[in-house]
C-alpha cells in the first residue's frame, strides 16, 4: 500500500468506521480503504477495537481516528462539495441532514458526527468569481438568508431579477 504524502486526519470519539462507510455510500469517488485495530489497549479503547479507518471522500484521502471524546469537530474544518444542480444539492444535503445531521446557514450543514459540510452549487461558486459587476454581490445577498442553497433563486439573482 502506498502512503499519501498528505492525508486529512479526522478525530472521532468511536464511530470513525460508521462515518467512513456513510461518506462512501453518499459521495462519488469515495470508499473505505482499510480498517485498522489497536495492537494494544489505549486510553479510550482496548486491544482489537477499531483505531483508525482509512477512507477516501470525493478522491481525498482521509484517516478517521477513534481517539475518544476529548476533541470535537468544528466549523474550522469542512468539506466543500461542488454540486451541478438542485437535484445533486438536495441529494447530498438530505443525506447528511436526514441521517442525524443538522442544518446551518449558507449551504453549510453538519453530519451526525459533527463534521461540517458545505454543499455548494457550481452556479453559486461561479457567480462569486464573476468579473461582471454586481453578479457576486447579488448572488451573495441571495445566499445569505438560505440554509440549503436554492439554485433557482441564485440564478434569478445573477440575472438581476
Short mmCIF file of C-alpha atoms in Angstrom, two decimals:
data_model
loop_
_atom_site.label_atom_id
_atom_site.label_comp_id
_atom_site.label_asym_id
_atom_site.label_seq_id
_atom_site.Cartn_x
_atom_site.Cartn_y
_atom_site.Cartn_z
CA UNK A 1 0.00 0.00 0.00
CA UNK A 2 1.34 3.43 -0.98
CA UNK A 3 1.12 6.12 1.69
CA UNK A 4 -0.19 9.52 0.62
CA UNK A 5 2.12 12.49 1.17
CA UNK A 6 -0.78 14.44 2.72
CA UNK A 7 -3.83 12.88 4.35
CA UNK A 8 -6.63 14.54 6.30
CA UNK A 9 -6.92 13.04 9.78
CA UNK A 10 -10.35 13.40 11.38
CA UNK A 11 -10.83 12.67 15.10
CA UNK A 12 -13.89 10.70 16.14
CA UNK A 13 -14.97 9.51 19.55
CA UNK A 14 -15.50 5.89 18.48
CA UNK A 15 -17.50 5.98 15.23
CA UNK A 16 -14.87 6.54 12.53
CA UNK A 17 -15.84 3.37 10.69
CA UNK A 18 -19.56 4.25 10.67
CA UNK A 19 -18.77 7.75 9.42
CA UNK A 20 -16.44 6.48 6.68
CA UNK A 21 -18.99 3.92 5.48
CA UNK A 22 -21.67 6.63 5.40
CA UNK A 23 -19.47 9.00 3.36
CA UNK A 24 -18.60 6.17 0.96
CA UNK A 25 -22.30 5.44 0.44
CA UNK A 26 -23.19 9.08 -0.28
CA UNK A 27 -20.38 10.69 -2.30
CA UNK A 28 -18.86 9.62 -5.63
CA UNK A 29 -15.22 8.56 -5.74
CA UNK A 30 -15.48 7.64 -2.06
CA UNK A 31 -14.69 4.37 -0.35
CA UNK A 32 -13.45 2.69 2.81
CA UNK A 33 -9.90 1.58 2.11
CA UNK A 34 -8.88 -0.13 5.36
CA UNK A 35 -9.96 -0.62 8.96
CA UNK A 36 -7.11 -0.94 11.47
CA UNK A 37 -7.48 -2.25 15.00
CA UNK A 38 -5.48 -1.26 18.08
CA UNK A 39 -2.49 -3.53 18.69
CA UNK A 40 -2.75 -2.92 22.45
CA UNK A 41 -5.04 -1.19 24.93
CA UNK A 42 -5.06 2.61 24.68
CA UNK A 43 -6.57 5.39 26.83
CA UNK A 44 -10.05 5.23 25.24
CA UNK A 45 -10.12 1.64 23.99
CA UNK A 46 -8.95 -1.90 24.13
CA UNK A 47 -6.74 -4.10 22.01
CA UNK A 48 -8.72 -5.14 18.93
CA UNK A 49 -11.00 -2.07 18.91
CA UNK A 50 -11.13 -0.13 15.65
CA UNK A 51 -8.43 2.51 16.00
CA UNK A 52 -8.15 4.02 12.52
CA UNK A 53 -10.11 3.87 9.29
CA UNK A 54 -8.50 4.80 6.00
CA UNK A 55 -11.09 6.18 3.60
CA UNK A 56 -11.50 8.44 0.60
CA UNK A 57 -14.10 11.21 0.21
CA UNK A 58 -14.53 12.53 -3.35
CA UNK A 59 -10.96 11.47 -4.13
CA UNK A 60 -9.43 12.98 -0.98
CA UNK A 61 -7.57 10.51 1.27
CA UNK A 62 -8.59 10.64 4.93
CA UNK A 63 -7.93 8.78 8.15
CA UNK A 64 -10.56 8.56 10.84
CA UNK A 65 -9.03 8.17 14.30
CA UNK A 66 -11.13 6.80 17.14
CA UNK A 67 -9.37 8.92 19.74
CA UNK A 68 -12.11 9.32 22.33
CA UNK A 69 -14.34 12.18 23.43
CA UNK A 70 -11.63 14.78 24.15
CA UNK A 71 -11.88 16.65 20.83
CA UNK A 72 -14.89 17.57 18.70
CA UNK A 73 -15.19 18.69 15.10
CA UNK A 74 -15.81 22.38 14.50
CA UNK A 75 -16.67 24.63 11.58
CA UNK A 76 -12.97 25.50 11.38
CA UNK A 77 -12.74 22.46 9.08
CA UNK A 78 -15.28 21.48 6.45
CA UNK A 79 -15.56 19.53 3.23
CA UNK A 80 -16.86 21.70 0.39
CA UNK A 81 -18.76 19.61 -2.13
CA UNK A 82 -19.43 21.21 -5.53
CA UNK A 83 -22.80 20.22 -6.98
CA UNK A 84 -24.02 20.54 -10.56
CA UNK A 85 -27.72 21.20 -9.98
CA UNK A 86 -30.53 21.35 -7.44
CA UNK A 87 -31.09 17.58 -7.53
CA UNK A 88 -27.48 16.85 -6.56
CA UNK A 89 -27.55 19.61 -3.93
CA UNK A 90 -30.73 18.15 -2.45
CA UNK A 91 -29.37 14.59 -2.52
CA UNK A 92 -26.22 15.40 -0.52
CA UNK A 93 -27.94 17.84 1.85
CA UNK A 94 -30.77 15.44 2.55
CA UNK A 95 -28.36 12.52 3.10
CA UNK A 96 -26.32 14.47 5.65
CA UNK A 97 -29.15 16.25 7.46
CA UNK A 98 -31.54 13.30 7.19
CA UNK A 99 -29.03 10.94 8.81
CA UNK A 100 -28.98 12.72 12.16
CA UNK A 101 -27.21 15.83 10.90
CA UNK A 102 -28.10 19.47 11.33
CA UNK A 103 -28.80 22.38 9.01
CA UNK A 104 -26.85 25.61 9.18
CA UNK A 105 -26.59 28.77 7.08
CA UNK A 106 -25.32 29.50 3.57
CA UNK A 107 -25.10 25.90 2.35
CA UNK A 108 -23.41 24.56 5.48
CA UNK A 109 -24.61 21.55 7.43
CA UNK A 110 -23.15 19.09 9.92
CA UNK A 111 -23.30 15.33 9.83
CA UNK A 112 -24.27 13.33 12.90
CA UNK A 113 -20.61 13.11 13.94
CA UNK A 114 -20.31 16.89 13.98
CA UNK A 115 -18.25 17.24 10.78
CA UNK A 116 -19.15 20.32 8.72
CA UNK A 117 -20.01 20.18 5.03
CA UNK A 118 -20.55 22.96 2.52
CA UNK A 119 -22.93 21.77 -0.18
CA UNK A 120 -22.23 24.37 -2.86
CA UNK A 121 -23.87 24.51 -6.29
CA UNK A 122 -21.49 25.32 -9.14
CA UNK A 123 -23.67 28.28 -10.18
CA UNK A 124 -23.03 29.94 -6.80
CA UNK A 125 -19.28 29.34 -6.90
CA UNK A 126 -19.04 30.67 -10.45
CA UNK A 127 -21.13 33.74 -9.55
CA UNK A 128 -18.79 34.52 -6.65
CA UNK A 129 -15.86 34.53 -9.10
CA UNK A 130 -17.65 36.51 -11.84
CA UNK A 131 -15.95 39.55 -13.32
CA UNK A 132 -19.27 41.13 -14.34
CA UNK A 133 -20.14 43.97 -11.96
CA UNK A 134 -22.84 43.15 -9.43
CA UNK A 135 -23.07 39.40 -10.06
CA UNK A 136 -21.11 38.32 -6.97
CA UNK A 137 -22.91 40.87 -4.80
CA UNK A 138 -26.38 39.75 -5.94
CA UNK A 139 -25.54 36.04 -5.58
CA UNK A 140 -24.02 36.62 -2.14
CA UNK A 141 -27.04 38.62 -0.96
CA UNK A 142 -29.39 35.89 -2.21
CA UNK A 143 -27.36 33.18 -0.46
CA UNK A 144 -27.09 34.86 2.94
CA UNK A 145 -30.60 34.03 4.27
CA UNK A 146 -30.53 30.47 2.92
CA UNK A 147 -29.77 27.24 4.67
CA UNK A 148 -29.70 24.74 1.78
CA UNK A 149 -28.85 26.65 -1.39
CA UNK A 150 -31.73 27.16 -3.80
CA UNK A 151 -30.24 27.14 -7.29
CA UNK A 152 -33.21 28.87 -8.98
CA UNK A 153 -33.02 31.78 -6.51
CA UNK A 154 -29.28 32.15 -7.12
CA UNK A 155 -29.84 32.09 -10.89
CA UNK A 156 -32.51 34.82 -10.60
CA UNK A 157 -30.14 36.93 -8.50
CA UNK A 158 -27.36 36.51 -11.04
CA UNK A 159 -29.75 37.67 -13.79
CA UNK A 160 -30.72 40.66 -11.69
CA UNK A 161 -34.34 39.56 -11.37
#
